[in-house]
Amino acid sequence: MIENKDRRDRISKVFEELKKEDRKAFIPFITCGFPDLDGTLRLFKVLDRCGADIIEIGIPFSDPLADGPVIQKTSKIALEAGTNTDTVFDTVRTIRKTSSTPLVLLVYFNTIYAYGVKRFLSSAEESGVDGMIIPDLPLEEFNKYRTLFEKSIIDNIMIASLTSGRERLADIAAAGRGFIYCVSLKGVTGIRAKLSDEVSDFLKVLRSVTDL
């Protein structure tokens, strides 16, 4: 089993090394349970072996409102195969036997709430999760649970969107740890031919209020 000491700094240490090497982070995403649990483990091993700096694992959800058709399809297949929250934690434990690559869960808040926020954070921490992205938990709602998140060694990775103003971006950045998930498009995730012209200005404003 990979040692969990210094877990709180595992994501930030990756970005420190990337900065020294003047390169960007490669952070791929896979859905746990797709195409099946063995397939998830095989995909993770390939991504890990091929140089992923951080790997996101999605907990499948019945109504993934922020996701496009590709991820929706993978979630549907995973759920139909019986993948649930405990299955995901078990998969992370298996991964942690051989890999220390930072691992981030992408999870909808309904899943966390139904499981119990404190219990979810404890189970995620014990299994070896390093960070979490919660696409449907805005800052105002996050603040209700902020104490629980801040007590955890898991990085709460906040989401910043194109529609947010400078003051709100500063508040979002102040609440986050690990890195900030910048939404570079309006609408759901998925394939795009190009990025919006707004993205560059958005990133400049965000960078002016944080060095995360």
PDB file of C-alpha atoms in Angstrom:
ATOM      1  CA  MET A   1       0.000   0.000   0.000  1.00  0.00           C
ATOM      2  CA  ILE A   2       1.297   3.468  -0.913  1.00  0.00           C
ATOM      3  CA  GLU A   3       2.039   5.544   2.188  1.00  0.00           C
ATOM      4  CA  ASN A   4      -0.412   8.383   2.835  1.00  0.00           C
ATOM      5  CA  LYS A   5       1.946  10.693   4.734  1.00  0.00           C
ATOM      6  CA  ASP A   6       2.175  14.229   3.358  1.00  0.00           C
ATOM      7  CA  ARG A   7      -1.105  13.637   1.552  1.00  0.00           C
ATOM      8  CA  ARG A   8      -2.250  17.212   2.105  1.00  0.00           C
ATOM      9  CA  ASP A   9       0.534  18.461  -0.148  1.00  0.00           C
ATOM     10  CA  ARG A  10       0.467  15.821  -2.891  1.00  0.00           C
ATOM     11  CA  ILE A  11      -1.403  17.925  -5.478  1.00  0.00           C
ATOM     12  CA  SER A  12       0.477  21.140  -4.705  1.00  0.00           C
ATOM     13  CA  LYS A  13       3.804  19.289  -4.963  1.00  0.00           C
ATOM     14  CA  VAL A  14       2.891  18.164  -8.472  1.00  0.00           C
ATOM     15  CA  PHE A  15       2.286  21.767  -9.521  1.00  0.00           C
ATOM     16  CA  GLU A  16       5.544  22.879  -7.892  1.00  0.00           C
ATOM     17  CA  GLU A  17       7.461  20.332  -9.974  1.00  0.00           C
ATOM     18  CA  LEU A  18       5.556  21.282 -13.146  1.00  0.00           C
ATOM     19  CA  LYS A  19       6.425  24.924 -12.593  1.00  0.00           C
ATOM     20  CA  LYS A  20      10.119  24.071 -12.230  1.00  0.00           C
ATOM     21  CA  GLU A  21       9.946  22.149 -15.515  1.00  0.00           C
ATOM     22  CA  ASP A  22       7.880  24.909 -17.202  1.00  0.00           C
ATOM     23  CA  ARG A  23       5.163  22.555 -18.367  1.00  0.00           C
ATOM     24  CA  LYS A  24       1.421  22.200 -17.979  1.00  0.00           C
ATOM     25  CA  ALA A  25      -0.405  19.514 -16.053  1.00  0.00           C
ATOM     26  CA  PHE A  26      -1.959  16.593 -17.923  1.00  0.00           C
ATOM     27  CA  ILE A  27      -5.143  15.734 -15.992  1.00  0.00           C
ATOM     28  CA  PRO A  28      -7.279  13.116 -17.791  1.00  0.00           C
ATOM     29  CA  PHE A  29     -10.731  11.939 -16.687  1.00  0.00           C
ATOM     30  CA  ILE A  30     -12.311   8.494 -16.478  1.00  0.00           C
ATOM     31  CA  THR A  31     -15.665   7.329 -15.099  1.00  0.00           C
ATOM     32  CA  CYS A  32     -15.435   4.663 -12.407  1.00  0.00           C
ATOM     33  CA  GLY A  33     -17.229   1.527 -13.565  1.00  0.00           C
ATOM     34  CA  PHE A  34     -16.772   2.217 -17.269  1.00  0.00           C
ATOM     35  CA  PRO A  35     -16.509   0.078 -19.302  1.00  0.00           C
ATOM     36  CA  ASP A  36     -16.534  -2.043 -16.122  1.00  0.00           C
ATOM     37  CA  LEU A  37     -14.525  -2.043 -12.887  1.00  0.00           C
ATOM     38  CA  ASP A  38     -11.647  -4.054 -14.348  1.00  0.00           C
ATOM     39  CA  GLY A  39     -11.678  -1.717 -17.331  1.00  0.00           C
ATOM     40  CA  THR A  40     -11.453   1.308 -15.025  1.00  0.00           C
ATOM     41  CA  LEU A  41      -8.347  -0.158 -13.372  1.00  0.00           C
ATOM     42  CA  ARG A  42      -6.784  -0.909 -16.764  1.00  0.00           C
ATOM     43  CA  LEU A  43      -7.496   2.634 -17.976  1.00  0.00           C
ATOM     44  CA  PHE A  44      -6.003   4.100 -14.829  1.00  0.00           C
ATOM     45  CA  LYS A  45      -2.824   2.040 -15.209  1.00  0.00           C
ATOM     46  CA  VAL A  46      -2.399   3.173 -18.819  1.00  0.00           C
ATOM     47  CA  LEU A  47      -2.891   6.848 -17.940  1.00  0.00           C
ATOM     48  CA  ASP A  48      -0.562   6.512 -14.951  1.00  0.00           C
ATOM     49  CA  ARG A  49       2.120   4.783 -17.013  1.00  0.00           C
ATOM     50  CA  CYS A  50       1.850   7.317 -19.831  1.00  0.00           C
ATOM     51  CA  GLY A  51       2.593  10.326 -17.642  1.00  0.00           C
ATOM     52  CA  ALA A  52      -0.672  11.682 -16.252  1.00  0.00           C
ATOM     53  CA  ASP A  53       0.190  14.203 -13.544  1.00  0.00           C
ATOM     54  CA  ILE A  54      -3.175  13.986 -11.771  1.00  0.00           C
ATOM     55  CA  ILE A  55      -6.077  11.692 -12.656  1.00  0.00           C
ATOM     56  CA  GLU A  56      -9.761  12.515 -12.227  1.00  0.00           C
ATOM     57  CA  ILE A  57     -12.206   9.699 -11.503  1.00  0.00           C
ATOM     58  CA  GLY A  58     -15.906  10.389 -11.868  1.00  0.00           C
ATOM     59  CA  ILE A  59     -18.464   8.870  -9.517  1.00  0.00           C
ATOM     60  CA  PRO A  60     -21.316   7.949 -11.877  1.00  0.00           C
ATOM     61  CA  PHE A  61     -24.532   9.871 -11.283  1.00  0.00           C
ATOM     62  CA  SER A  62     -28.023   9.516 -12.729  1.00  0.00           C
ATOM     63  CA  ASP A  63     -28.363  13.207 -13.605  1.00  0.00           C
ATOM     64  CA  PRO A  64     -24.898  14.584 -14.482  1.00  0.00           C
ATOM     65  CA  LEU A  65     -26.127  18.063 -15.362  1.00  0.00           C
ATOM     66  CA  ALA A  66     -22.683  19.534 -16.109  1.00  0.00           C
ATOM     67  CA  ASP A  67     -21.615  16.696 -18.406  1.00  0.00           C
ATOM     68  CA  GLY A  68     -22.056  16.213 -22.121  1.00  0.00           C
ATOM     69  CA  PRO A  69     -23.311  13.073 -23.918  1.00  0.00           C
ATOM     70  CA  VAL A  70     -20.053  11.117 -23.743  1.00  0.00           C
ATOM     71  CA  ILE A  71     -19.704  11.241 -19.958  1.00  0.00           C
ATOM     72  CA  GLN A  72     -23.481  10.836 -19.543  1.00  0.00           C
ATOM     73  CA  LYS A  73     -23.238   7.578 -21.490  1.00  0.00           C
ATOM     74  CA  THR A  74     -20.340   6.271 -19.406  1.00  0.00           C
ATOM     75  CA  SER A  75     -22.225   7.116 -16.191  1.00  0.00           C
ATOM     76  CA  LYS A  76     -25.317   5.274 -17.414  1.00  0.00           C
ATOM     77  CA  ILE A  77     -23.311   2.156 -18.254  1.00  0.00           C
ATOM     78  CA  ALA A  78     -21.481   2.247 -14.915  1.00  0.00           C
ATOM     79  CA  LEU A  79     -24.691   2.687 -12.916  1.00  0.00           C
ATOM     80  CA  GLU A  80     -26.444  -0.127 -14.786  1.00  0.00           C
ATOM     81  CA  ALA A  81     -23.508  -2.366 -13.877  1.00  0.00           C
ATOM     82  CA  GLY A  82     -24.055  -1.588 -10.184  1.00  0.00           C
ATOM     83  CA  THR A  83     -21.283   0.943  -9.548  1.00  0.00           C
ATOM     84  CA  ASN A  84     -21.964   3.004  -6.423  1.00  0.00           C
ATOM     85  CA  THR A  85     -20.069   5.252  -3.999  1.00  0.00           C
ATOM     86  CA  ASP A  86     -18.608   2.387  -1.976  1.00  0.00           C
ATOM     87  CA  THR A  87     -17.534   0.685  -5.198  1.00  0.00           C
ATOM     88  CA  VAL A  88     -15.619   3.820  -6.134  1.00  0.00           C
ATOM     89  CA  PHE A  89     -13.856   3.971  -2.752  1.00  0.00           C
ATOM     90  CA  ASP A  90     -12.911   0.291  -3.096  1.00  0.00           C
ATOM     91  CA  THR A  91     -11.498   1.017  -6.561  1.00  0.00           C
ATOM     92  CA  VAL A  92      -9.419   3.875  -5.159  1.00  0.00           C
ATOM     93  CA  ARG A  93      -8.068   1.574  -2.441  1.00  0.00           C
ATOM     94  CA  THR A  94      -7.017  -0.906  -5.123  1.00  0.00           C
ATOM     95  CA  ILE A  95      -5.318   1.860  -7.115  1.00  0.00           C
ATOM     96  CA  ARG A  96      -3.480   3.066  -4.016  1.00  0.00           C
ATOM     97  CA  LYS A  97      -1.755  -0.319  -3.654  1.00  0.00           C
ATOM     98  CA  THR A  98       0.475   0.541  -6.601  1.00  0.00           C
ATOM     99  CA  SER A  99       0.151   4.252  -7.429  1.00  0.00           C
ATOM    100  CA  SER A 100       0.839   7.532  -5.625  1.00  0.00           C
ATOM    101  CA  THR A 101      -0.368   9.722  -8.512  1.00  0.00           C
ATOM    102  CA  PRO A 102      -2.734  12.383  -7.129  1.00  0.00           C
ATOM    103  CA  LEU A 103      -6.324  11.298  -7.577  1.00  0.00           C
ATOM    104  CA  VAL A 104      -9.292  13.654  -7.741  1.00  0.00           C
ATOM    105  CA  LEU A 105     -12.940  12.631  -7.544  1.00  0.00           C
ATOM    106  CA  LEU A 106     -15.503  14.410  -9.669  1.00  0.00           C
ATOM    107  CA  VAL A 107     -18.726  13.967  -7.739  1.00  0.00           C
ATOM    108  CA  TYR A 108     -22.146  15.618  -7.656  1.00  0.00           C
ATOM    109  CA  PHE A 109     -23.174  16.964  -4.278  1.00  0.00           C
ATOM    110  CA  ASN A 110     -26.374  14.897  -4.146  1.00  0.00           C
ATOM    111  CA  THR A 111     -24.144  11.821  -3.919  1.00  0.00           C
ATOM    112  CA  ILE A 112     -22.154  13.328  -1.032  1.00  0.00           C
ATOM    113  CA  TYR A 113     -25.300  14.543   0.765  1.00  0.00           C
ATOM    114  CA  ALA A 114     -27.046  11.172   0.471  1.00  0.00           C
ATOM    115  CA  TYR A 115     -23.937   9.388   1.785  1.00  0.00           C
ATOM    116  CA  GLY A 116     -23.469  11.941   4.591  1.00  0.00           C
ATOM    117  CA  VAL A 117     -20.974  14.762   4.119  1.00  0.00           C
ATOM    118  CA  LYS A 118     -18.774  13.901   7.102  1.00  0.00           C
ATOM    119  CA  ARG A 119     -18.884  10.178   6.341  1.00  0.00           C
ATOM    120  CA  PHE A 120     -18.123  10.783   2.656  1.00  0.00           C
ATOM    121  CA  LEU A 121     -15.072  12.916   3.423  1.00  0.00           C
ATOM    122  CA  SER A 122     -13.821  10.363   5.952  1.00  0.00           C
ATOM    123  CA  SER A 123     -14.238   7.449   3.515  1.00  0.00           C
ATOM    124  CA  ALA A 124     -12.644   9.375   0.664  1.00  0.00           C
ATOM    125  CA  GLU A 125      -9.701  10.324   2.865  1.00  0.00           C
ATOM    126  CA  GLU A 126      -9.229   6.761   4.128  1.00  0.00           C
ATOM    127  CA  SER A 127      -9.333   5.288   0.626  1.00  0.00           C
ATOM    128  CA  GLY A 128      -6.613   7.614  -0.702  1.00  0.00           C
ATOM    129  CA  VAL A 129      -8.432  10.424  -2.506  1.00  0.00           C
ATOM    130  CA  ASP A 130      -6.439  13.678  -2.784  1.00  0.00           C
ATOM    131  CA  GLY A 131      -9.016  16.156  -4.085  1.00  0.00           C
ATOM    132  CA  MET A 132     -12.638  16.643  -5.059  1.00  0.00           C
ATOM    133  CA  ILE A 133     -14.433  18.622  -7.735  1.00  0.00           C
ATOM    134  CA  ILE A 134     -18.145  19.154  -7.039  1.00  0.00           C
ATOM    135  CA  PRO A 135     -19.710  20.821 -10.104  1.00  0.00           C
ATOM    136  CA  ASP A 136     -23.114  21.535  -8.546  1.00  0.00           C
ATOM    137  CA  LEU A 137     -21.922  23.004  -5.233  1.00  0.00           C
ATOM    138  CA  PRO A 138     -21.740  26.804  -5.618  1.00  0.00           C
ATOM    139  CA  LEU A 139     -19.772  28.915  -3.162  1.00  0.00           C
ATOM    140  CA  GLU A 140     -22.842  29.882  -1.099  1.00  0.00           C
ATOM    141  CA  GLU A 141     -23.780  26.239  -0.502  1.00  0.00           C
ATOM    142  CA  PHE A 142     -20.156  25.199  -0.008  1.00  0.00           C
ATOM    143  CA  ASN A 143     -19.856  27.706   2.844  1.00  0.00           C
ATOM    144  CA  LYS A 144     -22.494  25.757   4.810  1.00  0.00           C
ATOM    145  CA  TYR A 145     -20.121  22.771   4.884  1.00  0.00           C
ATOM    146  CA  ARG A 146     -16.843  24.684   4.750  1.00  0.00           C
ATOM    147  CA  THR A 147     -15.681  23.686   8.234  1.00  0.00           C
ATOM    148  CA  LEU A 148     -15.979  19.983   7.385  1.00  0.00           C
ATOM    149  CA  PHE A 149     -14.067  20.427   4.135  1.00  0.00           C
ATOM    150  CA  GLU A 150     -11.324  22.473   5.774  1.00  0.00           C
ATOM    151  CA  LYS A 151     -10.805  19.843   8.477  1.00  0.00           C
ATOM    152  CA  SER A 152     -10.224  17.205   5.794  1.00  0.00           C
ATOM    153  CA  ILE A 153      -6.834  16.621   4.157  1.00  0.00           C
ATOM    154  CA  ILE A 154      -8.678  16.359   0.835  1.00  0.00           C
ATOM    155  CA  ASP A 155      -8.298  19.428  -1.383  1.00  0.00           C
ATOM    156  CA  ASN A 156     -11.608  21.077  -2.228  1.00  0.00           C
ATOM    157  CA  ILE A 157     -11.108  22.148  -5.849  1.00  0.00           C
ATOM    158  CA  MET A 158     -13.407  25.061  -6.520  1.00  0.00           C
ATOM    159  CA  ILE A 159     -14.952  25.825  -9.905  1.00  0.00           C
ATOM    160  CA  ALA A 160     -14.559  29.238 -11.551  1.00  0.00           C
ATOM    161  CA  SER A 161     -16.732  30.099 -14.548  1.00  0.00           C
ATOM    162  CA  LEU A 162     -16.684  32.631 -17.358  1.00  0.00           C
ATOM    163  CA  THR A 163     -19.755  34.361 -15.967  1.00  0.00           C
ATOM    164  CA  SER A 164     -18.192  35.211 -12.576  1.00  0.00           C
ATOM    165  CA  GLY A 165     -16.965  38.726 -11.803  1.00  0.00           C
ATOM    166  CA  ARG A 166     -13.632  39.624 -10.225  1.00  0.00           C
ATOM    167  CA  GLU A 167     -14.917  39.798  -6.630  1.00  0.00           C
ATOM    168  CA  ARG A 168     -16.647  36.435  -6.846  1.00  0.00           C
ATOM    169  CA  LEU A 169     -13.592  34.849  -8.468  1.00  0.00           C
ATOM    170  CA  ALA A 170     -11.495  36.107  -5.546  1.00  0.00           C
ATOM    171  CA  ASP A 171     -13.927  34.517  -3.068  1.00  0.00           C
ATOM    172  CA  ILE A 172     -13.952  31.241  -5.001  1.00  0.00           C
ATOM    173  CA  ALA A 173     -10.154  31.151  -5.147  1.00  0.00           C
ATOM    174  CA  ALA A 174      -9.878  31.855  -1.415  1.00  0.00           C
ATOM    175  CA  ALA A 175     -12.072  28.856  -0.650  1.00  0.00           C
ATOM    176  CA  GLY A 176     -10.121  26.420  -2.810  1.00  0.00           C
ATOM    177  CA  ARG A 177      -7.120  24.155  -2.346  1.00  0.00           C
ATOM    178  CA  GLY A 178      -5.039  22.165  -4.805  1.00  0.00           C
ATOM    179  CA  PHE A 179      -5.980  23.982  -7.985  1.00  0.00           C
ATOM    180  CA  ILE A 180      -8.917  25.842  -9.510  1.00  0.00           C
ATOM    181  CA  TYR A 181     -11.109  24.172 -12.102  1.00  0.00           C
ATOM    182  CA  CYS A 182     -11.653  26.827 -14.772  1.00  0.00           C
ATOM    183  CA  VAL A 183     -14.750  26.320 -16.889  1.00  0.00           C
ATOM    184  CA  SER A 184     -13.693  27.519 -20.329  1.00  0.00           C
ATOM    185  CA  LEU A 185     -17.073  27.209 -22.026  1.00  0.00           C
ATOM    186  CA  LYS A 186     -20.738  27.901 -21.424  1.00  0.00           C
ATOM    187  CA  GLY A 187     -22.919  24.820 -21.273  1.00  0.00           C
ATOM    188  CA  VAL A 188     -22.019  21.190 -20.624  1.00  0.00           C
ATOM    189  CA  THR A 189     -18.668  19.493 -21.128  1.00  0.00           C
ATOM    190  CA  GLY A 190     -17.841  17.985 -24.487  1.00  0.00           C
ATOM    191  CA  ILE A 191     -16.030  18.424 -27.768  1.00  0.00           C
ATOM    192  CA  ARG A 192     -15.527  21.960 -29.082  1.00  0.00           C
ATOM    193  CA  ALA A 193     -13.856  23.201 -32.259  1.00  0.00           C
ATOM    194  CA  LYS A 194     -12.298  26.151 -30.422  1.00  0.00           C
ATOM    195  CA  LEU A 195     -12.267  28.046 -27.145  1.00  0.00           C
ATOM    196  CA  SER A 196     -14.261  31.229 -26.664  1.00  0.00           C
ATOM    197  CA  ASP A 197     -12.444  34.543 -27.043  1.00  0.00           C
ATOM    198  CA  GLU A 198     -13.606  35.295 -23.483  1.00  0.00           C
ATOM    199  CA  VAL A 199     -11.330  32.651 -21.986  1.00  0.00           C
ATOM    200  CA  SER A 200      -8.099  34.632 -22.171  1.00  0.00           C
ATOM    201  CA  ASP A 201      -9.566  37.682 -20.408  1.00  0.00           C
ATOM    202  CA  PHE A 202     -11.261  35.450 -17.838  1.00  0.00           C
ATOM    203  CA  LEU A 203      -7.974  33.715 -16.988  1.00  0.00           C
ATOM    204  CA  LYS A 204      -6.143  37.040 -16.684  1.00  0.00           C
ATOM    205  CA  VAL A 205      -8.709  38.289 -14.185  1.00  0.00           C
ATOM    206  CA  LEU A 206      -8.576  35.039 -12.217  1.00  0.00           C
ATOM    207  CA  ARG A 207      -4.774  35.028 -12.161  1.00  0.00           C
ATOM    208  CA  SER A 208      -4.822  38.621 -10.836  1.00  0.00           C
ATOM    209  CA  VAL A 209      -6.663  37.491  -7.682  1.00  0.00           C
ATOM    210  CA  THR A 210      -4.867  34.199  -6.902  1.00  0.00           C
ATOM    211  CA  ASP A 211      -1.613  32.325  -7.403  1.00  0.00           C
ATOM    212  CA  LEU A 212      -3.310  28.951  -6.852  1.00  0.00           C
TER     213      LEU A 212
END
